[in-house]
Amino acid sequence: MKMGNYSAMTEFFLVGLSQYPELQLFLFMLCLIMYVIILLGNSLLIIISILDSRLHTPMYFFLGNLSFLDICYTSSSIPPMLIIFRSETKSISFIGCALQMVVSLGLGSTECVLLAVMAYDRYVAICNPLRYPIIMNRVLYVHMAAWSWIIGCLNSLVQTALTMILPFCGNNVIDHLTCEILALLKLICSDISMNVLIMTVASIVLLVIPLLLILISYVFILSSILRINSAEGRKKAFSTCSAHLTVVILFYGSALFMYMKPKSKDTKASDEIIGLSYGVVTPMLNPIIYSLRNKEVKEAVKKVLSRYLHL
């Protein structure tokens, strides 16, 4: 394809799951309800972590970052997706597609690093409880959160730029619900070996290595918990870790399926359903999981709600 044709590419058409028109209204309502739950649940977690002084700890600082990240991530993808579900044309501008990809990829990459940071925080809290306030001081945990955002954003900027500067083959139909990088790469008619190499390296650095660090952390955490003599102490330690571990399983399970499995020629419906789980279901479940599995969060929620309901 000539560069002149590439410069004329001004929009894309998102046709993911369009082969199931009877599902469009159902998916619209389902995603809308989930989005409202995501906004309310994650906003509530951020508010209580700010208002309740008992939650002014590294763990809840990271949790507040995770909630803010989930709000931003879903806000970059769900509203355009809702428009696509109800639109006849199902189009998105070239710039809009690039922005959606850079935001979603950046925030997804940030979450990978942030979950590993949260695992390290739990490791220090349980395996070195006496030194925890010294090790996880404010300077360290703020820097750890900041670098999570920086690494994720840099990865996204590099991958998005290297994708969008390549020539497309005239086909501007994306077989996906959002401007997802894997679906977009299928439309490029030049050599994408460099893109694949960078994506593979990024997947190893941002998916596999953080996951290994999380697993190693939990091996030490589990070993320390089993050595706790008090049954109440073991229960409390398990409760603080089980919520994070559940979120890790949900997030990394869908992410590894999307980015590390062997790629077939065509995008399958199963890939798009997993994409919905990765981009919608997991952010919705995060605040629910942390609320149900954490006594401090439940008490803080009751305290904040009772304060404002009696105003």
PDB file of C-alpha atoms in Angstrom:
ATOM      1  CA  MET A   1       0.000   0.000   0.000  1.00  0.00           C
ATOM      2  CA  LYS A   2       1.202   3.497  -0.843  1.00  0.00           C
ATOM      3  CA  MET A   3       1.899   6.063   1.829  1.00  0.00           C
ATOM      4  CA  GLY A   4      -0.638   8.322   0.161  1.00  0.00           C
ATOM      5  CA  ASN A   5      -3.392   5.835   0.897  1.00  0.00           C
ATOM      6  CA  TYR A   6      -2.179   5.545   4.471  1.00  0.00           C
ATOM      7  CA  SER A   7      -2.428   9.308   5.004  1.00  0.00           C
ATOM      8  CA  ALA A   8      -6.080   9.175   3.819  1.00  0.00           C
ATOM      9  CA  MET A   9      -7.048   6.775   6.624  1.00  0.00           C
ATOM     10  CA  THR A  10      -9.279   8.943   8.806  1.00  0.00           C
ATOM     11  CA  GLU A  11     -11.519   6.442  10.618  1.00  0.00           C
ATOM     12  CA  PHE A  12     -12.004   2.837  11.587  1.00  0.00           C
ATOM     13  CA  PHE A  13     -15.110   0.671  11.949  1.00  0.00           C
ATOM     14  CA  LEU A  14     -15.416  -1.457  15.093  1.00  0.00           C
ATOM     15  CA  VAL A  15     -17.433  -4.555  14.217  1.00  0.00           C
ATOM     16  CA  GLY A  16     -16.691  -6.814  17.190  1.00  0.00           C
ATOM     17  CA  LEU A  17     -19.614  -9.178  17.964  1.00  0.00           C
ATOM     18  CA  SER A  18     -21.591  -7.588  15.117  1.00  0.00           C
ATOM     19  CA  GLN A  19     -22.330 -11.131  13.912  1.00  0.00           C
ATOM     20  CA  TYR A  20     -24.662 -11.330  16.916  1.00  0.00           C
ATOM     21  CA  PRO A  21     -27.039  -8.362  16.373  1.00  0.00           C
ATOM     22  CA  GLU A  22     -29.564  -9.804  18.829  1.00  0.00           C
ATOM     23  CA  LEU A  23     -26.997  -9.332  21.600  1.00  0.00           C
ATOM     24  CA  GLN A  24     -26.327  -5.646  20.943  1.00  0.00           C
ATOM     25  CA  LEU A  25     -29.100  -4.248  23.179  1.00  0.00           C
ATOM     26  CA  PHE A  26     -28.364  -6.796  25.913  1.00  0.00           C
ATOM     27  CA  LEU A  27     -24.636  -5.941  25.868  1.00  0.00           C
ATOM     28  CA  PHE A  28     -25.455  -2.228  25.877  1.00  0.00           C
ATOM     29  CA  MET A  29     -27.573  -2.532  29.029  1.00  0.00           C
ATOM     30  CA  LEU A  30     -25.127  -4.946  30.696  1.00  0.00           C
ATOM     31  CA  CYS A  31     -22.081  -2.728  30.056  1.00  0.00           C
ATOM     32  CA  LEU A  32     -23.988   0.391  31.119  1.00  0.00           C
ATOM     33  CA  ILE A  33     -24.990  -1.177  34.453  1.00  0.00           C
ATOM     34  CA  MET A  34     -21.451  -2.459  35.007  1.00  0.00           C
ATOM     35  CA  TYR A  35     -19.985   0.952  34.221  1.00  0.00           C
ATOM     36  CA  VAL A  36     -22.233   2.627  36.796  1.00  0.00           C
ATOM     37  CA  ILE A  37     -21.184   0.012  39.386  1.00  0.00           C
ATOM     38  CA  ILE A  38     -17.505   0.600  38.482  1.00  0.00           C
ATOM     39  CA  LEU A  39     -17.841   4.376  38.945  1.00  0.00           C
ATOM     40  CA  LEU A  40     -19.752   4.101  42.226  1.00  0.00           C
ATOM     41  CA  GLY A  41     -17.722   1.274  43.758  1.00  0.00           C
ATOM     42  CA  ASN A  42     -14.259   2.579  42.899  1.00  0.00           C
ATOM     43  CA  SER A  43     -15.180   6.186  43.742  1.00  0.00           C
ATOM     44  CA  LEU A  44     -16.433   5.016  47.153  1.00  0.00           C
ATOM     45  CA  LEU A  45     -13.140   3.203  47.805  1.00  0.00           C
ATOM     46  CA  ILE A  46     -11.155   6.329  46.921  1.00  0.00           C
ATOM     47  CA  ILE A  47     -13.346   8.524  49.129  1.00  0.00           C
ATOM     48  CA  ILE A  48     -13.170   6.288  52.196  1.00  0.00           C
ATOM     49  CA  SER A  49      -9.395   5.814  51.831  1.00  0.00           C
ATOM     50  CA  ILE A  50      -9.080   9.617  51.980  1.00  0.00           C
ATOM     51  CA  LEU A  51     -11.646  10.323  54.719  1.00  0.00           C
ATOM     52  CA  ASP A  52     -10.869   7.479  57.126  1.00  0.00           C
ATOM     53  CA  SER A  53      -7.528   8.033  58.890  1.00  0.00           C
ATOM     54  CA  ARG A  54      -7.251   4.303  59.670  1.00  0.00           C
ATOM     55  CA  LEU A  55      -6.838   3.681  55.933  1.00  0.00           C
ATOM     56  CA  HIS A  56      -3.911   6.088  55.528  1.00  0.00           C
ATOM     57  CA  THR A  57      -1.510   3.204  54.952  1.00  0.00           C
ATOM     58  CA  PRO A  58       0.539   2.015  51.934  1.00  0.00           C
ATOM     59  CA  MET A  59      -1.939  -0.794  51.226  1.00  0.00           C
ATOM     60  CA  TYR A  60      -4.894   1.575  50.862  1.00  0.00           C
ATOM     61  CA  PHE A  61      -2.795   4.145  49.026  1.00  0.00           C
ATOM     62  CA  PHE A  62      -2.113   1.478  46.385  1.00  0.00           C
ATOM     63  CA  LEU A  63      -5.764   0.420  46.465  1.00  0.00           C
ATOM     64  CA  GLY A  64      -6.798   4.037  45.840  1.00  0.00           C
ATOM     65  CA  ASN A  65      -4.442   4.126  42.857  1.00  0.00           C
ATOM     66  CA  LEU A  66      -5.960   0.880  41.569  1.00  0.00           C
ATOM     67  CA  SER A  67      -9.491   2.261  41.908  1.00  0.00           C
ATOM     68  CA  PHE A  68      -8.570   5.509  40.130  1.00  0.00           C
ATOM     69  CA  LEU A  69      -6.865   3.477  37.405  1.00  0.00           C
ATOM     70  CA  ASP A  70      -9.968   1.305  36.910  1.00  0.00           C
ATOM     71  CA  ILE A  71     -12.188   4.386  36.599  1.00  0.00           C
ATOM     72  CA  CYS A  72      -9.889   5.907  33.961  1.00  0.00           C
ATOM     73  CA  TYR A  73      -9.438   2.614  32.113  1.00  0.00           C
ATOM     74  CA  THR A  74     -13.138   1.874  31.791  1.00  0.00           C
ATOM     75  CA  SER A  75     -13.969   5.511  30.982  1.00  0.00           C
ATOM     76  CA  SER A  76     -11.665   5.306  27.965  1.00  0.00           C
ATOM     77  CA  SER A  77     -13.370   2.204  26.574  1.00  0.00           C
ATOM     78  CA  ILE A  78     -16.923   1.665  27.859  1.00  0.00           C
ATOM     79  CA  PRO A  79     -18.598   4.968  26.779  1.00  0.00           C
ATOM     80  CA  PRO A  80     -17.297   4.614  23.170  1.00  0.00           C
ATOM     81  CA  MET A  81     -18.324   0.944  23.293  1.00  0.00           C
ATOM     82  CA  LEU A  82     -21.851   1.899  24.342  1.00  0.00           C
ATOM     83  CA  ILE A  83     -22.047   4.305  21.407  1.00  0.00           C
ATOM     84  CA  ILE A  84     -20.833   1.570  19.060  1.00  0.00           C
ATOM     85  CA  PHE A  85     -23.516  -0.853  20.325  1.00  0.00           C
ATOM     86  CA  ARG A  86     -26.309   1.613  19.483  1.00  0.00           C
ATOM     87  CA  SER A  87     -24.743   3.159  16.369  1.00  0.00           C
ATOM     88  CA  GLU A  88     -25.437   2.087  12.801  1.00  0.00           C
ATOM     89  CA  THR A  89     -22.054   3.206  11.447  1.00  0.00           C
ATOM     90  CA  LYS A  90     -19.919   1.903  14.367  1.00  0.00           C
ATOM     91  CA  SER A  91     -17.077   4.227  13.402  1.00  0.00           C
ATOM     92  CA  ILE A  92     -14.266   5.873  15.376  1.00  0.00           C
ATOM     93  CA  SER A  93     -11.824   8.499  14.125  1.00  0.00           C
ATOM     94  CA  PHE A  94      -8.142   7.688  13.548  1.00  0.00           C
ATOM     95  CA  ILE A  95      -7.134  10.064  16.371  1.00  0.00           C
ATOM     96  CA  GLY A  96      -9.869   8.713  18.643  1.00  0.00           C
ATOM     97  CA  CYS A  97      -8.693   5.167  18.006  1.00  0.00           C
ATOM     98  CA  ALA A  98      -5.067   6.085  18.779  1.00  0.00           C
ATOM     99  CA  LEU A  99      -6.094   7.875  22.003  1.00  0.00           C
ATOM    100  CA  GLN A 100      -8.233   4.961  23.128  1.00  0.00           C
ATOM    101  CA  MET A 101      -5.387   2.535  22.481  1.00  0.00           C
ATOM    102  CA  VAL A 102      -2.715   4.596  24.248  1.00  0.00           C
ATOM    103  CA  VAL A 103      -4.939   5.126  27.322  1.00  0.00           C
ATOM    104  CA  SER A 104      -6.193   1.533  27.663  1.00  0.00           C
ATOM    105  CA  LEU A 105      -2.792  -0.045  26.973  1.00  0.00           C
ATOM    106  CA  GLY A 106      -1.052   2.385  29.331  1.00  0.00           C
ATOM    107  CA  LEU A 107      -3.475   1.808  32.188  1.00  0.00           C
ATOM    108  CA  GLY A 108      -3.493  -1.953  31.657  1.00  0.00           C
ATOM    109  CA  SER A 109       0.322  -1.996  31.781  1.00  0.00           C
ATOM    110  CA  THR A 110       0.275   0.180  34.900  1.00  0.00           C
ATOM    111  CA  GLU A 111      -2.093  -2.233  36.640  1.00  0.00           C
ATOM    112  CA  CYS A 112       0.287  -5.134  35.970  1.00  0.00           C
ATOM    113  CA  VAL A 113       3.112  -3.338  37.789  1.00  0.00           C
ATOM    114  CA  LEU A 114       0.831  -1.975  40.514  1.00  0.00           C
ATOM    115  CA  LEU A 115      -0.472  -5.433  41.426  1.00  0.00           C
ATOM    116  CA  ALA A 116       3.130  -6.636  41.837  1.00  0.00           C
ATOM    117  CA  VAL A 117       3.876  -3.609  44.039  1.00  0.00           C
ATOM    118  CA  MET A 118       0.827  -4.423  46.165  1.00  0.00           C
ATOM    119  CA  ALA A 119       2.073  -7.999  46.552  1.00  0.00           C
ATOM    120  CA  TYR A 120       5.434  -6.702  47.795  1.00  0.00           C
ATOM    121  CA  ASP A 121       3.592  -4.492  50.290  1.00  0.00           C
ATOM    122  CA  ARG A 122       1.723  -7.538  51.647  1.00  0.00           C
ATOM    123  CA  TYR A 123       4.971  -9.520  51.758  1.00  0.00           C
ATOM    124  CA  VAL A 124       6.685  -6.881  53.909  1.00  0.00           C
ATOM    125  CA  ALA A 125       3.599  -6.431  56.134  1.00  0.00           C
ATOM    126  CA  ILE A 126       3.296 -10.147  56.940  1.00  0.00           C
ATOM    127  CA  CYS A 127       6.881 -11.407  56.720  1.00  0.00           C
ATOM    128  CA  ASN A 128       8.540  -8.356  58.342  1.00  0.00           C
ATOM    129  CA  PRO A 129       5.787  -6.738  60.432  1.00  0.00           C
ATOM    130  CA  LEU A 130       8.129  -5.006  62.904  1.00  0.00           C
ATOM    131  CA  ARG A 131      10.110  -3.328  60.114  1.00  0.00           C
ATOM    132  CA  TYR A 132       7.060  -2.620  57.927  1.00  0.00           C
ATOM    133  CA  PRO A 133       6.685   1.101  58.873  1.00  0.00           C
ATOM    134  CA  ILE A 134      10.410   1.644  58.224  1.00  0.00           C
ATOM    135  CA  ILE A 135      10.608  -0.239  54.935  1.00  0.00           C
ATOM    136  CA  MET A 136       7.291   0.939  53.474  1.00  0.00           C
ATOM    137  CA  ASN A 137       7.785   4.590  54.339  1.00  0.00           C
ATOM    138  CA  ARG A 138       5.875   7.320  52.530  1.00  0.00           C
ATOM    139  CA  VAL A 139       8.726   8.220  50.171  1.00  0.00           C
ATOM    140  CA  LEU A 140       9.118   4.600  49.032  1.00  0.00           C
ATOM    141  CA  TYR A 141       5.457   3.747  48.453  1.00  0.00           C
ATOM    142  CA  VAL A 142       4.743   7.018  46.637  1.00  0.00           C
ATOM    143  CA  HIS A 143       7.751   6.415  44.374  1.00  0.00           C
ATOM    144  CA  MET A 144       6.646   2.814  43.755  1.00  0.00           C
ATOM    145  CA  ALA A 145       3.185   3.962  42.688  1.00  0.00           C
ATOM    146  CA  ALA A 146       4.623   6.765  40.528  1.00  0.00           C
ATOM    147  CA  TRP A 147       7.002   4.391  38.719  1.00  0.00           C
ATOM    148  CA  SER A 148       4.117   1.992  38.079  1.00  0.00           C
ATOM    149  CA  TRP A 149       2.333   4.782  36.193  1.00  0.00           C
ATOM    150  CA  ILE A 150       5.502   5.917  34.391  1.00  0.00           C
ATOM    151  CA  ILE A 151       6.445   2.421  33.190  1.00  0.00           C
ATOM    152  CA  GLY A 152       2.913   1.696  31.999  1.00  0.00           C
ATOM    153  CA  CYS A 153       2.602   4.996  30.136  1.00  0.00           C
ATOM    154  CA  LEU A 154       6.015   4.657  28.460  1.00  0.00           C
ATOM    155  CA  ASN A 155       5.170   1.153  27.247  1.00  0.00           C
ATOM    156  CA  SER A 156       1.864   2.382  25.856  1.00  0.00           C
ATOM    157  CA  LEU A 157       3.342   5.414  24.082  1.00  0.00           C
ATOM    158  CA  VAL A 158       6.046   3.324  22.397  1.00  0.00           C
ATOM    159  CA  GLN A 159       3.719   0.536  21.234  1.00  0.00           C
ATOM    160  CA  THR A 160       0.962   2.885  20.068  1.00  0.00           C
ATOM    161  CA  ALA A 161       3.361   5.153  18.158  1.00  0.00           C
ATOM    162  CA  LEU A 162       5.066   2.202  16.436  1.00  0.00           C
ATOM    163  CA  THR A 163       1.658   0.835  15.411  1.00  0.00           C
ATOM    164  CA  MET A 164      -0.045   4.001  14.186  1.00  0.00           C
ATOM    165  CA  ILE A 165       2.878   5.159  11.985  1.00  0.00           C
ATOM    166  CA  LEU A 166       2.709   1.984   9.890  1.00  0.00           C
ATOM    167  CA  PRO A 167       0.730   1.860   6.626  1.00  0.00           C
ATOM    168  CA  PHE A 168      -2.682   0.199   6.658  1.00  0.00           C
ATOM    169  CA  CYS A 169      -3.880  -1.953   3.767  1.00  0.00           C
ATOM    170  CA  GLY A 170      -7.008   0.034   2.985  1.00  0.00           C
ATOM    171  CA  ASN A 171      -9.134  -2.200   5.206  1.00  0.00           C
ATOM    172  CA  ASN A 172     -10.276  -0.042   8.122  1.00  0.00           C
ATOM    173  CA  VAL A 173     -12.600  -2.617   9.704  1.00  0.00           C
ATOM    174  CA  ILE A 174     -11.424  -3.679  13.197  1.00  0.00           C
ATOM    175  CA  ASP A 175     -12.875  -7.013  14.290  1.00  0.00           C
ATOM    176  CA  HIS A 176     -13.027  -5.958  17.929  1.00  0.00           C
ATOM    177  CA  LEU A 177     -15.170  -3.896  20.314  1.00  0.00           C
ATOM    178  CA  THR A 178     -12.392  -1.359  20.981  1.00  0.00           C
ATOM    179  CA  CYS A 179      -9.180  -0.160  19.333  1.00  0.00           C
ATOM    180  CA  GLU A 180      -7.145  -3.030  20.713  1.00  0.00           C
ATOM    181  CA  ILE A 181      -3.559  -3.272  19.489  1.00  0.00           C
ATOM    182  CA  LEU A 182      -3.698  -6.950  18.458  1.00  0.00           C
ATOM    183  CA  ALA A 183      -6.780  -6.369  16.289  1.00  0.00           C
ATOM    184  CA  LEU A 184      -5.239  -3.231  14.763  1.00  0.00           C
ATOM    185  CA  LEU A 185      -1.981  -4.973  13.835  1.00  0.00           C
ATOM    186  CA  LYS A 186      -3.962  -7.327  11.568  1.00  0.00           C
ATOM    187  CA  LEU A 187      -4.818  -4.347   9.321  1.00  0.00           C
ATOM    188  CA  ILE A 188      -1.184  -3.362   8.690  1.00  0.00           C
ATOM    189  CA  CYS A 189       0.305  -4.439   5.367  1.00  0.00           C
ATOM    190  CA  SER A 190       3.997  -3.810   6.121  1.00  0.00           C
ATOM    191  CA  ASP A 191       6.415  -5.861   8.228  1.00  0.00           C
ATOM    192  CA  ILE A 192       5.299  -5.931  11.868  1.00  0.00           C
ATOM    193  CA  SER A 193       8.093  -8.149  13.188  1.00  0.00           C
ATOM    194  CA  MET A 194       9.496  -5.243  15.241  1.00  0.00           C
ATOM    195  CA  ASN A 195       6.053  -4.600  16.760  1.00  0.00           C
ATOM    196  CA  VAL A 196       5.642  -8.275  17.607  1.00  0.00           C
ATOM    197  CA  LEU A 197       9.111  -8.383  19.170  1.00  0.00           C
ATOM    198  CA  ILE A 198       8.469  -5.290  21.316  1.00  0.00           C
ATOM    199  CA  MET A 199       5.036  -6.607  22.328  1.00  0.00           C
ATOM    200  CA  THR A 200       6.528  -9.963  23.290  1.00  0.00           C
ATOM    201  CA  VAL A 201       9.246  -8.312  25.380  1.00  0.00           C
ATOM    202  CA  ALA A 202       6.669  -6.005  27.000  1.00  0.00           C
ATOM    203  CA  SER A 203       4.406  -8.975  27.761  1.00  0.00           C
ATOM    204  CA  ILE A 204       7.277 -10.770  29.471  1.00  0.00           C
ATOM    205  CA  VAL A 205       8.406  -7.681  31.417  1.00  0.00           C
ATOM    206  CA  LEU A 206       4.923  -6.427  32.363  1.00  0.00           C
ATOM    207  CA  LEU A 207       2.942  -9.663  32.593  1.00  0.00           C
ATOM    208  CA  VAL A 208       5.159 -12.673  33.238  1.00  0.00           C
ATOM    209  CA  ILE A 209       7.811 -11.129  35.511  1.00  0.00           C
ATOM    210  CA  PRO A 210       5.320  -9.277  37.786  1.00  0.00           C
ATOM    211  CA  LEU A 211       3.238 -12.453  37.999  1.00  0.00           C
ATOM    212  CA  LEU A 212       6.316 -14.473  39.003  1.00  0.00           C
ATOM    213  CA  LEU A 213       7.191 -11.868  41.638  1.00  0.00           C
ATOM    214  CA  ILE A 214       3.627 -12.040  42.963  1.00  0.00           C
ATOM    215  CA  LEU A 215       3.756 -15.850  43.155  1.00  0.00           C
ATOM    216  CA  ILE A 216       7.142 -15.772  44.918  1.00  0.00           C
ATOM    217  CA  SER A 217       5.820 -13.170  47.362  1.00  0.00           C
ATOM    218  CA  TYR A 218       2.820 -15.355  48.189  1.00  0.00           C
ATOM    219  CA  VAL A 219       5.004 -18.416  48.747  1.00  0.00           C
ATOM    220  CA  PHE A 220       6.816 -16.480  51.501  1.00  0.00           C
ATOM    221  CA  ILE A 221       3.530 -14.963  52.743  1.00  0.00           C
ATOM    222  CA  LEU A 222       1.850 -18.373  53.007  1.00  0.00           C
ATOM    223  CA  SER A 223       4.892 -19.781  54.807  1.00  0.00           C
ATOM    224  CA  SER A 224       4.782 -16.912  57.328  1.00  0.00           C
ATOM    225  CA  ILE A 225       1.022 -17.211  57.862  1.00  0.00           C
ATOM    226  CA  LEU A 226       1.253 -20.926  58.606  1.00  0.00           C
ATOM    227  CA  ARG A 227       3.838 -20.160  61.311  1.00  0.00           C
ATOM    228  CA  ILE A 228       1.443 -17.791  63.136  1.00  0.00           C
ATOM    229  CA  ASN A 229       0.333 -19.473  66.361  1.00  0.00           C
ATOM    230  CA  SER A 230      -2.916 -17.540  66.802  1.00  0.00           C
ATOM    231  CA  ALA A 231      -5.895 -18.729  64.728  1.00  0.00           C
ATOM    232  CA  GLU A 232      -7.258 -15.159  64.772  1.00  0.00           C
ATOM    233  CA  GLY A 233      -3.899 -13.861  63.540  1.00  0.00           C
ATOM    234  CA  ARG A 234      -3.855 -16.365  60.667  1.00  0.00           C
ATOM    235  CA  LYS A 235      -7.422 -15.442  59.735  1.00  0.00           C
ATOM    236  CA  LYS A 236      -6.604 -11.726  59.678  1.00  0.00           C
ATOM    237  CA  ALA A 237      -3.476 -12.281  57.585  1.00  0.00           C
ATOM    238  CA  PHE A 238      -5.395 -14.443  55.105  1.00  0.00           C
ATOM    239  CA  SER A 239      -8.187 -11.854  54.815  1.00  0.00           C
ATOM    240  CA  THR A 240      -5.755  -9.030  53.944  1.00  0.00           C
ATOM    241  CA  CYS A 241      -4.143 -11.149  51.210  1.00  0.00           C
ATOM    242  CA  SER A 242      -7.083 -13.077  49.767  1.00  0.00           C
ATOM    243  CA  ALA A 243      -8.690  -9.981  48.224  1.00  0.00           C
ATOM    244  CA  HIS A 244      -5.480  -9.005  46.426  1.00  0.00           C
ATOM    245  CA  LEU A 245      -4.859 -12.596  45.298  1.00  0.00           C
ATOM    246  CA  THR A 246      -8.403 -12.866  43.896  1.00  0.00           C
ATOM    247  CA  VAL A 247      -7.921  -9.645  41.897  1.00  0.00           C
ATOM    248  CA  VAL A 248      -4.557 -10.918  40.619  1.00  0.00           C
ATOM    249  CA  ILE A 249      -6.119 -14.176  39.393  1.00  0.00           C
ATOM    250  CA  LEU A 250      -8.958 -12.349  37.604  1.00  0.00           C
ATOM    251  CA  PHE A 251      -6.720  -9.721  36.013  1.00  0.00           C
ATOM    252  CA  TYR A 252      -3.762 -11.874  35.009  1.00  0.00           C
ATOM    253  CA  GLY A 253      -5.943 -14.766  33.902  1.00  0.00           C
ATOM    254  CA  SER A 254      -7.718 -12.699  31.256  1.00  0.00           C
ATOM    255  CA  ALA A 255      -4.592 -10.666  30.374  1.00  0.00           C
ATOM    256  CA  LEU A 256      -2.433 -13.756  29.802  1.00  0.00           C
ATOM    257  CA  PHE A 257      -5.199 -15.302  27.703  1.00  0.00           C
ATOM    258  CA  MET A 258      -5.354 -12.210  25.505  1.00  0.00           C
ATOM    259  CA  TYR A 259      -1.662 -11.418  25.063  1.00  0.00           C
ATOM    260  CA  MET A 260       0.276 -14.662  25.569  1.00  0.00           C
ATOM    261  CA  LYS A 261      -1.845 -17.340  23.885  1.00  0.00           C
ATOM    262  CA  PRO A 262      -1.070 -18.449  20.285  1.00  0.00           C
ATOM    263  CA  LYS A 263      -2.771 -16.099  17.838  1.00  0.00           C
ATOM    264  CA  SER A 264      -5.112 -17.444  15.173  1.00  0.00           C
ATOM    265  CA  LYS A 265      -5.701 -15.736  11.871  1.00  0.00           C
ATOM    266  CA  ASP A 266      -9.138 -14.409  12.772  1.00  0.00           C
ATOM    267  CA  THR A 267     -10.415 -12.859  15.974  1.00  0.00           C
ATOM    268  CA  LYS A 268     -12.852 -15.240  17.621  1.00  0.00           C
ATOM    269  CA  ALA A 269     -15.898 -14.383  19.689  1.00  0.00           C
ATOM    270  CA  SER A 270     -14.209 -15.972  22.698  1.00  0.00           C
ATOM    271  CA  ASP A 271     -11.377 -13.409  22.445  1.00  0.00           C
ATOM    272  CA  GLU A 272     -13.881 -10.560  22.504  1.00  0.00           C
ATOM    273  CA  ILE A 273     -15.752 -12.018  25.487  1.00  0.00           C
ATOM    274  CA  ILE A 274     -12.448 -12.370  27.352  1.00  0.00           C
ATOM    275  CA  GLY A 275     -11.695  -8.777  26.313  1.00  0.00           C
ATOM    276  CA  LEU A 276     -14.957  -7.684  27.941  1.00  0.00           C
ATOM    277  CA  SER A 277     -14.007  -9.581  31.092  1.00  0.00           C
ATOM    278  CA  TYR A 278     -10.558  -7.963  31.101  1.00  0.00           C
ATOM    279  CA  GLY A 279     -11.885  -4.462  30.483  1.00  0.00           C
ATOM    280  CA  VAL A 280     -15.254  -4.407  32.274  1.00  0.00           C
ATOM    281  CA  VAL A 281     -15.878  -7.302  34.671  1.00  0.00           C
ATOM    282  CA  THR A 282     -12.548  -7.158  36.541  1.00  0.00           C
ATOM    283  CA  PRO A 283     -12.706  -3.388  37.317  1.00  0.00           C
ATOM    284  CA  MET A 284     -16.306  -3.882  38.508  1.00  0.00           C
ATOM    285  CA  LEU A 285     -15.368  -6.755  40.824  1.00  0.00           C
ATOM    286  CA  ASN A 286     -12.277  -5.096  42.351  1.00  0.00           C
ATOM    287  CA  PRO A 287     -14.101  -2.827  44.859  1.00  0.00           C
ATOM    288  CA  ILE A 288     -16.631  -5.580  45.623  1.00  0.00           C
ATOM    289  CA  ILE A 289     -13.859  -8.084  46.386  1.00  0.00           C
ATOM    290  CA  TYR A 290     -11.918  -5.647  48.580  1.00  0.00           C
ATOM    291  CA  SER A 291     -15.103  -4.655  50.419  1.00  0.00           C
ATOM    292  CA  LEU A 292     -16.285  -8.201  51.084  1.00  0.00           C
ATOM    293  CA  ARG A 293     -12.886  -9.591  52.063  1.00  0.00           C
ATOM    294  CA  ASN A 294     -11.607  -6.726  54.177  1.00  0.00           C
ATOM    295  CA  LYS A 295     -13.010  -5.873  57.596  1.00  0.00           C
ATOM    296  CA  GLU A 296     -11.370  -2.413  57.693  1.00  0.00           C
ATOM    297  CA  VAL A 297     -12.926  -1.419  54.368  1.00  0.00           C
ATOM    298  CA  LYS A 298     -16.393  -2.629  55.443  1.00  0.00           C
ATOM    299  CA  GLU A 299     -16.167  -0.666  58.687  1.00  0.00           C
ATOM    300  CA  ALA A 300     -14.959   2.455  56.867  1.00  0.00           C
ATOM    301  CA  VAL A 301     -17.800   2.192  54.335  1.00  0.00           C
ATOM    302  CA  LYS A 302     -20.373   1.897  57.147  1.00  0.00           C
ATOM    303  CA  LYS A 303     -18.811   4.856  58.949  1.00  0.00           C
ATOM    304  CA  VAL A 304     -18.816   7.121  55.869  1.00  0.00           C
ATOM    305  CA  LEU A 305     -22.346   6.117  54.808  1.00  0.00           C
ATOM    306  CA  SER A 306     -23.782   6.568  58.296  1.00  0.00           C
ATOM    307  CA  ARG A 307     -22.140   9.997  58.572  1.00  0.00           C
ATOM    308  CA  TYR A 308     -23.684  11.275  55.355  1.00  0.00           C
ATOM    309  CA  LEU A 309     -27.057   9.560  55.751  1.00  0.00           C
ATOM    310  CA  HIS A 310     -27.574  11.375  59.064  1.00  0.00           C
ATOM    311  CA  LEU A 311     -26.703  14.819  57.706  1.00  0.00           C
TER     312      LEU A 311
END
